[in-house]
Every structure is written in C-alpha cells, then in structure tokens.
C-alpha cells in the first residue's frame, strides 16, 4: 500500500515511523514533512491548507491511502477533496471536523448526544462578555470558539485578564465561549472510527502549560506520557460508552458522519468525567507516546477506518511498558519563537522532529516553536522518563526550553482523581 501523510510536525513524524514499520506499506511519503520525516518518508511539496493541492499531490504520487495529520487541512476540506479524487483517506470531512473547528458546534452535538461537558455561555459581543463571566464565576475560562492551535484558551482568577482576553478574541473577529471551570486531572483519549465502529486507543496525558509545575501560558503541548497508572479502572469503557460512541452516532444521525480520529480531551472532575474539547485528529504530542506502544500495524488500522471496515478489524494489541515524550521548544515559544538556529544531536532513536527544516547547506535548523519531541521508552514510567531526558541531554539547540517535570507527578503518585 502506498501511504501519504499530510503535515509537518512531530505527530506526522511519529505517524511515519509507525507506518514505515507496517509490512503492508510498500511506499511512504510525507507532504510537506520536515527534516526528520525525510529519514523514513519521501518528501513531497504541498500547501497542506489547500485541499485541491493535497488531492493533486495524492493523485500524482499514486497514493492508496492518505492520512491527514493536522486540523487546518481537515477543517478546510482536504479529506473531502482526496475522497472526491477516488483515494481512501483517514480523516473527517470538513463538516465533521467542525467538532474541532467550532467549540459551539461541538457543544450542540454533545447536548444532543447527552455527552457530559462544561456548561458554556456563547458570547456574541462585548456587552455579553461580562454577564457571561459573572454567571460562570471564577476561575474564569475564556475560549476562542475557532481553531487557535491550543493557544486560544485563558484560565484565570483575574477577572480583568479574562475580560481582556475576551475582547482580544472579539476584536480579531472571533467568537468567544465562556465556560464553567473543570477541576481534576486531564486525559486525552483517542479513538479510531469509520463513522460506526469506534476503537479507543490508550489514554495519555499532555502537559499544556509552558513551564514546570504547570506555570506559564497554554501551549500546543510540552510533553506527554502513556499509559496512565492513576487512571480509574474501566475509564476507557466509560468514555467509549458515554462520550465516543454517542458522539459518533449523533454525527451519523445528522448526516455528518465522522470518520478518522476522534480525540476526546477529558477532565476527571470531582463530579465525574467531562469533555473539555474534541479534536478531529491525532493529538500532538500524545501521538508520540501512544503510537510506539501500539503493536497492531498502523496502516491496516487506518485503512480499515478510511474504508468503513473497522467492524472486521481484530482487537488492538499493545506493548508492555511506558513512553514519555519531552518537547524541546524554541526560545520565545509560544508568543514569538526564534527560528533558524542550528540543531545537533537530533538524529537518534526516539527523537521526533516538529519544527525543523534543512538549510541550504544541509544542516538541520529550527523552523517552528515546538522543535523536537524527544521520546523515551521503559518498563515503567520512571524508566521511560529517564530514557527521554537522557536523549534530551544529547540535543543541542541554543537557548532551547523544555519542561523537566513531564510525567513526574504520575511517577510520584501525586495525581488524584475525584
Ligand atoms: P482546549 O483548547 O479547549 O483544549 O483548552 C486548552 C486547555 O485549557 C485544556 O487542556 C485545559 O487545560 C484548559 N481548559 C479548557 N477548558 C477548561 C475548563 N472548562 N476548565 C478548566 N480548564 C480548562
Ligand atoms: N495535545 C493537544 C492537541 O493536540 O491539541
């Protein structure tokens, strides 16, 4: 099978590594890819945000399966364009990707499907903002309704800051959602679906804040680990029954069948589990820890989802052990990352490339805010953590920033549910 991956981050690098080890994959390409994906996948040029360009590169290269990594092409309709060209595609239609593209759309679907989530107040204009904040109360949760690469949310006790963030989003032409604050640890659970059958993967946890101890601004994700030793027994079954299957069924009922990867961002609150958000694609950086633990060949699984045959797919198999990934970020991330700096030591096992590029002289240079996702494996989380940080120590990028506490609270047994 000729498989084409669309995207250029560490998630796509992880997808390429997993796909390249599936014996049914005869050729693998990544468009546009980065300096790391080239080691496992043929680089192809594309403007991933342009659905017709994505379909064209898939046809020209002779792809038999296209796997779309990021949300921007999905929301723009890349999966529709690829399917219209007669090629199997892993990823939802533009309509179905609204589960991620519009937080208020996701709230409507959850309400119709009876899925537990935070109460929310849509804010149409500045006049409604303060009323919504007063009704919700502190801590305030103020969100950009649209796509914002994980950076559109402000959680704060400071009412003036909450008002300012709301105005900032409204002034930029966006819509605002104020939400009830959810306490409790967060879980990312991915499910592969063909629109009917839903197969959950292993739960993982992301670290969204930039700094150790969950300080600093929200980012696209600074590190992740799996599995979750503190997860309550039966968590995956509960999320499947109360969140994933009802959402997929509700989308089908609306005639907006969701196929691809449904990512439930969950909070395990003192009042039970709640959906924080849905994403319509693999999470980044959680994918970098979930895929290496998946023993089931990936191309066959994604192809089954893309072709509506997931009901016939064998149960998923997982490797023993744990994985931890640490994001190495550029100085200035997330506000104003500095790019163009040389990177060395980034070609070892487990070093996945995020924002990297090849300079004219062939050197690897930073090309984004999150530069690398350095992954370690071990018999347990403590061993995986150690392996990941040993690999981080071998990387050189001037003024790089990374958190030193990825998976630490879990290793130390400090995460309490309920
Ligand atoms: P989102 O873009 O909706 O995933 O939000 C990004 C992050 O903001 C989440 O992972 C949470 O850490 C935090 N967050 C979002 N919504 C809430 C909420 N209702 N209560 C508490 N924290 C939240
Ligand atoms: N890990 C957060 C995200 O992928 O949106």
mmCIF file with all atom_site columns, N, CA and C in Angstrom, residues 40-85:
data_model
loop_
_atom_site.group_PDB
_atom_site.id
_atom_site.type_symbol
_atom_site.label_atom_id
_atom_site.label_alt_id
_atom_site.label_comp_id
_atom_site.label_asym_id
_atom_site.label_entity_id
_atom_site.label_seq_id
_atom_site.pdbx_PDB_ins_code
_atom_site.Cartn_x
_atom_site.Cartn_y
_atom_site.Cartn_z
_atom_site.occupancy
_atom_site.B_iso_or_equiv
_atom_site.pdbx_formal_charge
_atom_site.auth_seq_id
_atom_site.auth_comp_id
_atom_site.auth_asym_id
_atom_site.auth_atom_id
_atom_site.pdbx_PDB_model_num
ATOM 1   N N  . UNK A 1 40 ? 12.423  8.583  6.883  1.00 0.00 ? 40 UNK A N  1
ATOM 2   C CA . UNK A 1 40 ? 11.534  7.425  6.733  1.00 0.00 ? 40 UNK A CA 1
ATOM 3   C C  . UNK A 1 40 ? 10.520  7.577  5.611  1.00 0.00 ? 40 UNK A C  1
ATOM 4   N N  . UNK A 1 41 ? 10.313  8.817  5.134  1.00 0.00 ? 41 UNK A N  1
ATOM 5   C CA . UNK A 1 41 ? 9.275   9.047  4.135  1.00 0.00 ? 41 UNK A CA 1
ATOM 6   C C  . UNK A 1 41 ? 9.768   10.014 3.070  1.00 0.00 ? 41 UNK A C  1
ATOM 7   N N  . UNK A 1 42 ? 9.369   9.737  1.830  1.00 0.00 ? 42 UNK A N  1
ATOM 8   C CA . UNK A 1 42 ? 9.769   10.605 0.719  1.00 0.00 ? 42 UNK A CA 1
ATOM 9   C C  . UNK A 1 42 ? 9.143   11.989 0.913  1.00 0.00 ? 42 UNK A C  1
ATOM 10  N N  . UNK A 1 43 ? 9.947   13.064 0.832  1.00 0.00 ? 43 UNK A N  1
ATOM 11  C CA . UNK A 1 43 ? 9.361   14.400 0.997  1.00 0.00 ? 43 UNK A CA 1
ATOM 12  C C  . UNK A 1 43 ? 8.662   14.869 -0.280 1.00 0.00 ? 43 UNK A C  1
ATOM 13  N N  . UNK A 1 44 ? 7.450   15.397 -0.124 1.00 0.00 ? 44 UNK A N  1
ATOM 14  C CA . UNK A 1 44 ? 6.728   15.972 -1.263 1.00 0.00 ? 44 UNK A CA 1
ATOM 15  C C  . UNK A 1 44 ? 6.314   17.373 -0.872 1.00 0.00 ? 44 UNK A C  1
ATOM 16  N N  . UNK A 1 45 ? 6.280   18.252 -1.863 1.00 0.00 ? 45 UNK A N  1
ATOM 17  C CA . UNK A 1 45 ? 5.891   19.641 -1.618 1.00 0.00 ? 45 UNK A CA 1
ATOM 18  C C  . UNK A 1 45 ? 4.375   19.761 -1.640 1.00 0.00 ? 45 UNK A C  1
ATOM 19  N N  . UNK A 1 46 ? 3.816   20.508 -0.692 1.00 0.00 ? 46 UNK A N  1
ATOM 20  C CA . UNK A 1 46 ? 2.390   20.816 -0.794 1.00 0.00 ? 46 UNK A CA 1
ATOM 21  C C  . UNK A 1 46 ? 2.068   21.966 0.140  1.00 0.00 ? 46 UNK A C  1
ATOM 22  N N  . UNK A 1 47 ? 1.067   22.755 -0.221 1.00 0.00 ? 47 UNK A N  1
ATOM 23  C CA . UNK A 1 47 ? 0.467   23.685 0.721  1.00 0.00 ? 47 UNK A CA 1
ATOM 24  C C  . UNK A 1 47 ? -0.665  22.905 1.384  1.00 0.00 ? 47 UNK A C  1
ATOM 25  N N  . UNK A 1 48 ? -0.408  22.414 2.605  1.00 0.00 ? 48 UNK A N  1
ATOM 26  C CA . UNK A 1 48 ? -1.356  21.497 3.252  1.00 0.00 ? 48 UNK A CA 1
ATOM 27  C C  . UNK A 1 48 ? -2.706  22.151 3.524  1.00 0.00 ? 48 UNK A C  1
ATOM 28  N N  . UNK A 1 49 ? -2.745  23.479 3.558  1.00 0.00 ? 49 UNK A N  1
ATOM 29  C CA . UNK A 1 49 ? -4.003  24.174 3.844  1.00 0.00 ? 49 UNK A CA 1
ATOM 30  C C  . UNK A 1 49 ? -4.899  24.279 2.605  1.00 0.00 ? 49 UNK A C  1
ATOM 31  N N  . UNK A 1 50 ? -4.386  23.830 1.437  1.00 0.00 ? 50 UNK A N  1
ATOM 32  C CA . UNK A 1 50 ? -5.133  23.945 0.182  1.00 0.00 ? 50 UNK A CA 1
ATOM 33  C C  . UNK A 1 50 ? -5.639  22.550 -0.222 1.00 0.00 ? 50 UNK A C  1
ATOM 34  N N  . UNK A 1 51 ? -6.942  22.274 -0.020 1.00 0.00 ? 51 UNK A N  1
ATOM 35  C CA . UNK A 1 51 ? -7.467  20.925 -0.265 1.00 0.00 ? 51 UNK A CA 1
ATOM 36  C C  . UNK A 1 51 ? -7.209  20.405 -1.682 1.00 0.00 ? 51 UNK A C  1
ATOM 37  N N  . UNK A 1 52 ? -7.329  21.277 -2.681 1.00 0.00 ? 52 UNK A N  1
ATOM 38  C CA . UNK A 1 52 ? -7.115  20.815 -4.060 1.00 0.00 ? 52 UNK A CA 1
ATOM 39  C C  . UNK A 1 52 ? -5.654  20.427 -4.265 1.00 0.00 ? 52 UNK A C  1
ATOM 40  N N  . UNK A 1 53 ? -4.742  21.175 -3.632 1.00 0.00 ? 53 UNK A N  1
ATOM 41  C CA . UNK A 1 53 ? -3.313  20.860 -3.746 1.00 0.00 ? 53 UNK A CA 1
ATOM 42  C C  . UNK A 1 53 ? -3.012  19.524 -3.077 1.00 0.00 ? 53 UNK A C  1
ATOM 43  N N  . UNK A 1 54 ? -3.667  19.259 -1.952 1.00 0.00 ? 54 UNK A N  1
ATOM 44  C CA . UNK A 1 54 ? -3.469  17.976 -1.258 1.00 0.00 ? 54 UNK A CA 1
ATOM 45  C C  . UNK A 1 54 ? -3.962  16.834 -2.143 1.00 0.00 ? 54 UNK A C  1
ATOM 46  N N  . UNK A 1 55 ? -5.139  17.002 -2.733 1.00 0.00 ? 55 UNK A N  1
ATOM 47  C CA . UNK A 1 55 ? -5.681  15.945 -3.600 1.00 0.00 ? 55 UNK A CA 1
ATOM 48  C C  . UNK A 1 55 ? -4.773  15.725 -4.812 1.00 0.00 ? 55 UNK A C  1
ATOM 49  N N  . UNK A 1 56 ? -4.250  16.813 -5.354 1.00 0.00 ? 56 UNK A N  1
ATOM 50  C CA . UNK A 1 56 ? -3.400  16.713 -6.545 1.00 0.00 ? 56 UNK A CA 1
ATOM 51  C C  . UNK A 1 56 ? -2.118  15.930 -6.238 1.00 0.00 ? 56 UNK A C  1
ATOM 52  N N  . UNK A 1 57 ? -1.493  16.239 -5.104 1.00 0.00 ? 57 UNK A N  1
ATOM 53  C CA . UNK A 1 57 ? -0.240  15.551 -4.779 1.00 0.00 ? 57 UNK A CA 1
ATOM 54  C C  . UNK A 1 57 ? -0.524  14.069 -4.499 1.00 0.00 ? 57 UNK A C  1
ATOM 55  N N  . UNK A 1 58 ? -1.693  13.769 -3.930 1.00 0.00 ? 58 UNK A N  1
ATOM 56  C CA . UNK A 1 58 ? -2.067  12.369 -3.664 1.00 0.00 ? 58 UNK A CA 1
ATOM 57  C C  . UNK A 1 58 ? -2.250  11.599 -4.973 1.00 0.00 ? 58 UNK A C  1
ATOM 58  N N  . UNK A 1 59 ? -2.901  12.246 -5.944 1.00 0.00 ? 59 UNK A N  1
ATOM 59  C CA . UNK A 1 59 ? -3.119  11.602 -7.247 1.00 0.00 ? 59 UNK A CA 1
ATOM 60  C C  . UNK A 1 59 ? -1.786  11.436 -7.973 1.00 0.00 ? 59 UNK A C  1
ATOM 61  N N  . UNK A 1 60 ? -1.009  12.509 -8.026 1.00 0.00 ? 60 UNK A N  1
ATOM 62  C CA . UNK A 1 60 ? 0.261   12.475 -8.774 1.00 0.00 ? 60 UNK A CA 1
ATOM 63  C C  . UNK A 1 60 ? 1.220   11.426 -8.225 1.00 0.00 ? 60 UNK A C  1
ATOM 64  N N  . UNK A 1 61 ? 1.225   11.264 -6.913 1.00 0.00 ? 61 UNK A N  1
ATOM 65  C CA . UNK A 1 61 ? 2.173   10.315 -6.291 1.00 0.00 ? 61 UNK A CA 1
ATOM 66  C C  . UNK A 1 61 ? 1.624   8.876  -6.330 1.00 0.00 ? 61 UNK A C  1
ATOM 67  N N  . UNK A 1 62 ? 0.329   8.755  -6.649 1.00 0.00 ? 62 UNK A N  1
ATOM 68  C CA . UNK A 1 62 ? -0.276  7.416  -6.700 1.00 0.00 ? 62 UNK A CA 1
ATOM 69  C C  . UNK A 1 62 ? -0.597  6.859  -5.328 1.00 0.00 ? 62 UNK A C  1
ATOM 70  N N  . UNK A 1 63 ? -1.025  7.733  -4.400 1.00 0.00 ? 63 UNK A N  1
ATOM 71  C CA . UNK A 1 63 ? -1.346  7.286  -3.038 1.00 0.00 ? 63 UNK A CA 1
ATOM 72  C C  . UNK A 1 63 ? -2.563  6.366  -3.047 1.00 0.00 ? 63 UNK A C  1
ATOM 73  N N  . UNK A 1 64 ? -2.499  5.335  -2.187 1.00 0.00 ? 64 UNK A N  1
ATOM 74  C CA . UNK A 1 64 ? -3.660  4.457  -1.994 1.00 0.00 ? 64 UNK A CA 1
ATOM 75  C C  . UNK A 1 64 ? -4.352  4.737  -0.661 1.00 0.00 ? 64 UNK A C  1
ATOM 76  N N  . UNK A 1 65 ? -3.633  5.397  0.227  1.00 0.00 ? 65 UNK A N  1
ATOM 77  C CA . UNK A 1 65 ? -4.220  5.846  1.496  1.00 0.00 ? 65 UNK A CA 1
ATOM 78  C C  . UNK A 1 65 ? -3.555  7.172  1.851  1.00 0.00 ? 65 UNK A C  1
ATOM 79  N N  . UNK A 1 66 ? -4.386  8.167  2.172  1.00 0.00 ? 66 UNK A N  1
ATOM 80  C CA . UNK A 1 66 ? -3.869  9.458  2.633  1.00 0.00 ? 66 UNK A CA 1
ATOM 81  C C  . UNK A 1 66 ? -4.261  9.617  4.094  1.00 0.00 ? 66 UNK A C  1
ATOM 82  N N  . UNK A 1 67 ? -3.290  9.971  4.927  1.00 0.00 ? 67 UNK A N  1
ATOM 83  C CA . UNK A 1 67 ? -3.516  10.177 6.361  1.00 0.00 ? 67 UNK A CA 1
ATOM 84  C C  . UNK A 1 67 ? -3.267  11.660 6.634  1.00 0.00 ? 67 UNK A C  1
ATOM 85  N N  . UNK A 1 68 ? -4.307  12.363 7.046  1.00 0.00 ? 68 UNK A N  1
ATOM 86  C CA . UNK A 1 68 ? -4.165  13.808 7.256  1.00 0.00 ? 68 UNK A CA 1
ATOM 87  C C  . UNK A 1 68 ? -3.914  14.079 8.733  1.00 0.00 ? 68 UNK A C  1
ATOM 88  N N  . UNK A 1 69 ? -2.761  14.664 9.049  1.00 0.00 ? 69 UNK A N  1
ATOM 89  C CA . UNK A 1 69 ? -2.364  14.879 10.437 1.00 0.00 ? 69 UNK A CA 1
ATOM 90  C C  . UNK A 1 69 ? -3.034  16.062 11.109 1.00 0.00 ? 69 UNK A C  1
ATOM 91  N N  . UNK A 1 70 ? -2.859  17.275 10.597 1.00 0.00 ? 70 UNK A N  1
ATOM 92  C CA . UNK A 1 70 ? -3.301  18.482 11.329 1.00 0.00 ? 70 UNK A CA 1
ATOM 93  C C  . UNK A 1 70 ? -4.767  18.861 11.080 1.00 0.00 ? 70 UNK A C  1
ATOM 94  N N  . UNK A 1 71 ? -5.273  19.720 11.955 1.00 0.00 ? 71 UNK A N  1
ATOM 95  C CA . UNK A 1 71 ? -6.671  20.133 11.877 1.00 0.00 ? 71 UNK A CA 1
ATOM 96  C C  . UNK A 1 71 ? -6.947  21.124 10.753 1.00 0.00 ? 71 UNK A C  1
ATOM 97  N N  . UNK A 1 72 ? -5.963  21.968 10.421 1.00 0.00 ? 72 UNK A N  1
ATOM 98  C CA . UNK A 1 72 ? -6.246  23.030 9.448  1.00 0.00 ? 72 UNK A CA 1
ATOM 99  C C  . UNK A 1 72 ? -6.679  22.455 8.087  1.00 0.00 ? 72 UNK A C  1
ATOM 100 N N  . UNK A 1 73 ? -5.933  21.481 7.509  1.00 0.00 ? 73 UNK A N  1
ATOM 101 C CA . UNK A 1 73 ? -6.403  20.899 6.245  1.00 0.00 ? 73 UNK A CA 1
ATOM 102 C C  . UNK A 1 73 ? -7.758  20.191 6.379  1.00 0.00 ? 73 UNK A C  1
ATOM 103 N N  . UNK A 1 74 ? -7.996  19.543 7.514  1.00 0.00 ? 74 UNK A N  1
ATOM 104 C CA . UNK A 1 74 ? -9.271  18.840 7.692  1.00 0.00 ? 74 UNK A CA 1
ATOM 105 C C  . UNK A 1 74 ? -10.435 19.824 7.676  1.00 0.00 ? 74 UNK A C  1
ATOM 106 N N  . UNK A 1 75 ? -10.296 20.908 8.450  1.00 0.00 ? 75 UNK A N  1
ATOM 107 C CA . UNK A 1 75 ? -11.371 21.906 8.519  1.00 0.00 ? 75 UNK A CA 1
ATOM 108 C C  . UNK A 1 75 ? -11.557 22.575 7.148  1.00 0.00 ? 75 UNK A C  1
ATOM 109 N N  . UNK A 1 76 ? -10.474 22.660 6.372  1.00 0.00 ? 76 UNK A N  1
ATOM 110 C CA . UNK A 1 76 ? -10.561 23.270 5.036  1.00 0.00 ? 76 UNK A CA 1
ATOM 111 C C  . UNK A 1 76 ? -11.160 22.319 3.996  1.00 0.00 ? 76 UNK A C  1
ATOM 112 N N  . UNK A 1 77 ? -11.255 21.011 4.311  1.00 0.00 ? 77 UNK A N  1
ATOM 113 C CA . UNK A 1 77 ? -11.873 20.080 3.366  1.00 0.00 ? 77 UNK A CA 1
ATOM 114 C C  . UNK A 1 77 ? -10.898 19.202 2.607  1.00 0.00 ? 77 UNK A C  1
ATOM 115 N N  . UNK A 1 78 ? -9.696  18.996 3.115  1.00 0.00 ? 78 UNK A N  1
ATOM 116 C CA . UNK A 1 78 ? -8.712  18.175 2.400  1.00 0.00 ? 78 UNK A CA 1
ATOM 117 C C  . UNK A 1 78 ? -9.174  16.716 2.269  1.00 0.00 ? 78 UNK A C  1
ATOM 118 N N  . UNK A 1 79 ? -9.809  16.186 3.321  1.00 0.00 ? 79 UNK A N  1
ATOM 119 C CA . UNK A 1 79 ? -10.255 14.782 3.245  1.00 0.00 ? 79 UNK A CA 1
ATOM 120 C C  . UNK A 1 79 ? -11.342 14.631 2.175  1.00 0.00 ? 79 UNK A C  1
ATOM 121 N N  . UNK A 1 80 ? -12.227 15.615 2.076  1.00 0.00 ? 80 UNK A N  1
ATOM 122 C CA . UNK A 1 80 ? -13.277 15.558 1.042  1.00 0.00 ? 80 UNK A CA 1
ATOM 123 C C  . UNK A 1 80 ? -12.639 15.559 -0.351 1.00 0.00 ? 80 UNK A C  1
ATOM 124 N N  . UNK A 1 81 ? -11.645 16.445 -0.537 1.00 0.00 ? 81 UNK A N  1
ATOM 125 C CA . UNK A 1 81 ? -11.003 16.559 -1.855 1.00 0.00 ? 81 UNK A CA 1
ATOM 126 C C  . UNK A 1 81 ? -10.285 15.258 -2.230 1.00 0.00 ? 81 UNK A C  1
ATOM 127 N N  . UNK A 1 82 ? -9.627  14.624 -1.252 1.00 0.00 ? 82 UNK A N  1
ATOM 128 C CA . UNK A 1 82 ? -8.909  13.370 -1.523 1.00 0.00 ? 82 UNK A CA 1
ATOM 129 C C  . UNK A 1 82 ? -9.916  12.268 -1.864 1.00 0.00 ? 82 UNK A C  1
ATOM 130 N N  . UNK A 1 83 ? -10.991 12.171 -1.091 1.00 0.00 ? 83 UNK A N  1
ATOM 131 C CA . UNK A 1 83 ? -12.004 11.139 -1.379 1.00 0.00 ? 83 UNK A CA 1
ATOM 132 C C  . UNK A 1 83 ? -12.675 11.396 -2.728 1.00 0.00 ? 83 UNK A C  1
ATOM 133 N N  . UNK A 1 84 ? -12.920 12.683 -3.056 1.00 0.00 ? 84 UNK A N  1
ATOM 134 C CA . UNK A 1 84 ? -13.514 13.001 -4.363 1.00 0.00 ? 84 UNK A CA 1
ATOM 135 C C  . UNK A 1 84 ? -12.607 12.543 -5.496 1.00 0.00 ? 84 UNK A C  1
ATOM 136 N N  . UNK A 1 85 ? -11.296 12.486 -5.217 1.00 0.00 ? 85 UNK A N  1
ATOM 137 C CA . UNK A 1 85 ? -10.350 12.029 -6.233 1.00 0.00 ? 85 UNK A CA 1
ATOM 138 C C  . UNK A 1 85 ? -10.266 10.496 -6.264 1.00 0.00 ? 85 UNK A C  1
#
